[in-house]
Short mmCIF file of C-alpha atoms in Angstrom, two decimals:
data_model
loop_
_atom_site.label_atom_id
_atom_site.label_comp_id
_atom_site.label_asym_id
_atom_site.label_seq_id
_atom_site.Cartn_x
_atom_site.Cartn_y
_atom_site.Cartn_z
CA UNK A 1 63.24 51.71 80.64
CA UNK A 2 62.44 53.50 77.41
CA UNK A 3 65.35 53.86 75.05
CA UNK A 4 66.26 57.30 73.79
CA UNK A 5 66.60 57.35 70.02
CA UNK A 6 67.42 60.90 69.09
CA UNK A 7 67.96 61.59 65.42
CA UNK A 8 69.71 64.34 63.47
CA UNK A 9 67.76 67.51 62.80
CA UNK A 10 65.08 67.20 60.13
CA UNK A 11 66.46 68.44 56.78
CA UNK A 12 65.11 71.79 55.65
CA UNK A 13 63.84 70.17 52.45
CA UNK A 14 61.42 68.09 54.52
CA UNK A 15 59.69 71.11 56.07
CA UNK A 16 56.89 71.13 53.49
CA UNK A 17 56.25 67.46 54.13
CA UNK A 18 56.32 67.95 57.91
CA UNK A 19 53.85 70.82 57.55
CA UNK A 20 51.53 68.60 55.54
CA UNK A 21 51.57 65.98 58.29
CA UNK A 22 50.91 68.64 60.92
CA UNK A 23 47.65 69.59 59.20
CA UNK A 24 46.61 66.12 57.99
CA UNK A 25 43.10 64.92 58.67
CA UNK A 26 44.21 61.43 59.80
CA UNK A 27 44.75 61.19 63.54
CA UNK A 28 45.60 57.63 64.62
CA UNK A 29 45.86 56.66 68.26
CA UNK A 30 49.19 57.71 69.71
CA UNK A 31 51.39 56.66 71.40
CA UNK A 32 51.79 53.12 70.12
CA UNK A 33 53.06 50.53 72.60
CA UNK A 34 56.17 48.47 71.91
CA UNK A 35 55.35 45.51 69.68
CA UNK A 36 52.38 47.11 67.91
CA UNK A 37 52.17 47.01 64.13
CA UNK A 38 51.61 50.17 62.13
CA UNK A 39 50.82 48.03 59.09
CA UNK A 40 51.42 44.52 57.78
CA UNK A 41 53.06 43.11 54.71
CA UNK A 42 50.46 42.67 51.99
CA UNK A 43 47.93 45.11 53.43
CA UNK A 44 46.62 47.93 51.21
CA UNK A 45 48.57 51.15 51.71
CA UNK A 46 46.32 53.66 53.46
CA UNK A 47 48.40 55.70 55.90
CA UNK A 48 51.89 57.17 55.76
CA UNK A 49 53.57 57.79 59.12
CA UNK A 50 56.14 60.26 60.39
CA UNK A 51 57.98 59.02 63.49
CA UNK A 52 58.20 61.68 66.18
CA UNK A 53 59.58 59.63 69.06
CA UNK A 54 60.73 56.03 69.47
CA UNK A 55 61.86 53.48 66.91
CA UNK A 56 60.18 51.22 64.34
CA UNK A 57 61.47 48.10 62.61
CA UNK A 58 60.38 47.06 59.12
CA UNK A 59 60.69 43.48 57.96
CA UNK A 60 59.60 41.08 55.25
CA UNK A 61 58.57 37.46 55.79
CA UNK A 62 60.06 35.22 53.11
CA UNK A 63 58.31 32.22 51.56
CA UNK A 64 60.44 29.80 53.62
CA UNK A 65 59.38 31.45 56.89
CA UNK A 66 62.56 33.44 57.46
CA UNK A 67 62.40 37.10 58.44
CA UNK A 68 64.40 39.75 56.61
CA UNK A 69 64.72 43.04 58.46
CA UNK A 70 64.81 45.77 55.85
CA UNK A 71 65.30 48.81 58.08
CA UNK A 72 65.06 50.66 61.37
CA UNK A 73 63.17 53.96 61.50
CA UNK A 74 63.99 56.75 63.94
CA UNK A 75 62.46 60.14 64.82
CA UNK A 76 62.07 62.25 61.69
CA UNK A 77 61.76 59.22 59.40
CA UNK A 78 58.74 58.54 57.22
CA UNK A 79 57.28 55.03 57.10
CA UNK A 80 54.84 53.64 54.56
CA UNK A 81 55.75 55.67 51.47
CA UNK A 82 55.21 52.70 49.15
CA UNK A 83 55.35 52.73 45.38
CA UNK A 84 52.74 49.97 45.05
CA UNK A 85 49.21 49.61 46.37
CA UNK A 86 50.22 47.06 49.04
CA UNK A 87 52.81 47.24 51.82
CA UNK A 88 55.96 45.31 50.91
CA UNK A 89 56.94 45.02 54.58
CA UNK A 90 55.51 44.95 58.09
CA UNK A 91 56.28 47.94 60.32
CA UNK A 92 56.40 47.22 64.07
CA UNK A 93 57.28 49.44 67.01
CA UNK A 94 60.44 48.64 68.98
CA UNK A 95 59.57 50.99 71.82
CA UNK A 96 56.82 53.39 72.73
CA UNK A 97 56.30 55.36 69.53
CA UNK A 98 54.69 58.71 68.90
CA UNK A 99 53.84 59.20 65.23
CA UNK A 100 51.70 61.43 63.08
CA UNK A 101 49.91 59.98 60.07
CA UNK A 102 48.42 61.07 56.79
CA UNK A 103 46.17 59.33 54.29
CA UNK A 104 48.16 58.49 51.18
CA UNK A 105 45.26 59.72 49.06
CA UNK A 106 45.34 63.10 50.81
CA UNK A 107 49.13 63.29 50.42
CA UNK A 108 48.82 62.62 46.69
CA UNK A 109 46.07 65.23 46.30
CA UNK A 110 48.15 67.89 48.05
CA UNK A 111 51.26 67.03 46.06
CA UNK A 112 49.31 67.57 42.84
CA UNK A 113 49.14 71.32 43.58
CA UNK A 114 52.16 71.88 45.86
CA UNK A 115 55.59 71.91 44.21
CA UNK A 116 57.36 72.25 47.58
CA UNK A 117 55.69 69.09 48.80
CA UNK A 118 56.73 67.29 45.64
CA UNK A 119 60.38 68.31 46.21
CA UNK A 120 60.19 67.12 49.82
CA UNK A 121 58.75 63.77 48.76
CA UNK A 122 61.54 63.43 46.21
CA UNK A 123 64.19 64.10 48.86
CA UNK A 124 62.66 61.51 51.21
CA UNK A 125 62.47 58.97 48.40
CA UNK A 126 66.11 59.54 47.46
CA UNK A 127 67.23 59.08 51.07
CA UNK A 128 65.23 55.85 51.32
CA UNK A 129 66.93 54.62 48.16
CA UNK A 130 70.36 55.45 49.60
CA UNK A 131 69.48 53.57 52.79
CA UNK A 132 68.55 50.54 50.69
CA UNK A 133 71.91 50.82 48.94
CA UNK A 134 73.72 51.03 52.29
CA UNK A 135 71.89 47.91 53.47
CA UNK A 136 72.85 46.09 50.29
CA UNK A 137 76.50 47.05 50.86
CA UNK A 138 76.36 45.61 54.38
CA UNK A 139 74.92 42.33 53.07
CA UNK A 140 77.59 42.18 50.34
CA UNK A 141 80.39 42.01 52.89
CA UNK A 142 81.71 38.49 53.42
CA UNK A 143 83.12 38.62 56.96
CA UNK A 144 80.79 38.73 59.95
CA UNK A 145 82.85 41.41 61.69
CA UNK A 146 82.58 43.63 58.59
CA UNK A 147 78.79 43.34 58.59
CA UNK A 148 78.39 44.04 62.30
CA UNK A 149 80.87 46.95 62.29
CA UNK A 150 79.28 48.43 59.17
CA UNK A 151 75.89 48.28 60.89
CA UNK A 152 77.19 49.97 64.06
CA UNK A 153 78.91 52.75 62.12
CA UNK A 154 75.88 53.31 59.91
CA UNK A 155 73.56 53.52 62.91
CA UNK A 156 75.95 55.88 64.70
CA UNK A 157 76.02 58.11 61.60
CA UNK A 158 72.23 58.33 61.63
CA UNK A 159 72.38 59.47 65.25
CA UNK A 160 75.00 62.13 64.57
CA UNK A 161 78.17 60.12 65.30
CA UNK A 162 77.87 59.77 69.10
CA UNK A 163 80.41 57.78 71.09
CA UNK A 164 77.66 55.93 72.95
CA UNK A 165 74.90 54.18 71.00
CA UNK A 166 71.58 53.09 72.49
CA UNK A 167 70.28 50.33 70.25
CA UNK A 168 66.47 50.08 70.21
CA UNK A 169 66.61 46.69 68.50
CA UNK A 170 67.52 43.23 69.82
CA UNK A 171 70.52 41.23 68.65
CA UNK A 172 68.11 38.97 66.79
CA UNK A 173 66.83 42.05 64.94
CA UNK A 174 70.41 42.98 64.04
CA UNK A 175 71.11 39.41 62.90
CA UNK A 176 68.05 39.41 60.65
CA UNK A 177 69.17 42.75 59.23
CA UNK A 178 72.78 41.86 58.41
CA UNK A 179 72.10 38.27 57.32
CA UNK A 180 73.79 36.47 60.22
CA UNK A 181 72.68 34.27 63.11
CA UNK A 182 72.18 35.77 66.55
CA UNK A 183 75.04 33.63 67.85
CA UNK A 184 77.38 35.06 65.22
CA UNK A 185 76.35 38.63 66.04
CA UNK A 186 76.87 38.06 69.79
CA UNK A 187 80.23 36.37 69.20
CA UNK A 188 81.35 39.17 66.90
CA UNK A 189 80.40 41.88 69.41
CA UNK A 190 82.29 39.99 72.12
CA UNK A 191 85.32 39.73 69.83
CA UNK A 192 85.24 43.45 69.06
CA UNK A 193 85.07 44.18 72.78
CA UNK A 194 88.00 41.86 73.52
CA UNK A 195 90.02 43.70 70.89
CA UNK A 196 89.23 47.02 72.59
CA UNK A 197 87.29 48.41 69.65
CA UNK A 198 83.94 48.70 71.42
CA UNK A 199 82.52 48.46 74.91
CA UNK A 200 79.22 46.61 75.13
CA UNK A 201 77.89 47.70 78.49
CA UNK A 202 74.70 45.73 77.87
CA UNK A 203 72.93 44.07 74.95
CA UNK A 204 71.49 47.48 73.99
CA UNK A 205 74.25 49.95 74.95
CA UNK A 206 77.46 50.11 72.89
CA UNK A 207 80.38 52.51 73.11
CA UNK A 208 82.57 52.99 70.05
CA UNK A 209 86.10 53.20 71.44
CA UNK A 210 88.30 53.02 68.34
CA UNK A 211 86.26 54.57 65.53
CA UNK A 212 89.26 54.80 63.20
CA UNK A 213 90.06 51.10 63.54
CA UNK A 214 86.39 50.23 63.15
CA UNK A 215 86.21 52.23 59.92
CA UNK A 216 89.38 50.48 58.70
CA UNK A 217 87.61 47.11 59.04
CA UNK A 218 85.01 48.27 56.52
CA UNK A 219 87.43 50.05 54.21
#
């Protein structure tokens, strides 16, 4: 069953960027099946994507073979806006994904003469920076329950603070994102459920029962 990953309404500041994607010359095959890669770490940056439906995971393979999940991208998010000439991460679909794409060269050419597009790109870049900061804050927490709760609350915020959360990622994905083992993530979720803070109806469906107490854990 395909997971529903609705996202908050696209900010008004992004409208110029969305319009640029709507008229872009690049037209990659869509939809992408779960498990397909939009691009790989180390590949030259050619296309920038805007997710319309589904979810995408981005990760970096470290020199020792470990995987570091750097982010999860939902509808309305832009993927592939790199500062360098090569992709720093691999982007892979977690579900069936519909996405529009634009050549980075074309995006740069349009931005050179479109101040509205420049402002939109700035807003997207700032939000990406804030997401990196949020991820760093999660990793800085010492206790496993703090990391897992911080992740759940952050993901819920991105979805508009729903009571029920459909997680498009696996527990291994979460573990690689918050710097824990999958066993620790599973044990922590079970502990939170025993304490009545959440209800994990399945490995992908979580209900936040005591949001105030959850927020207190991360305070």
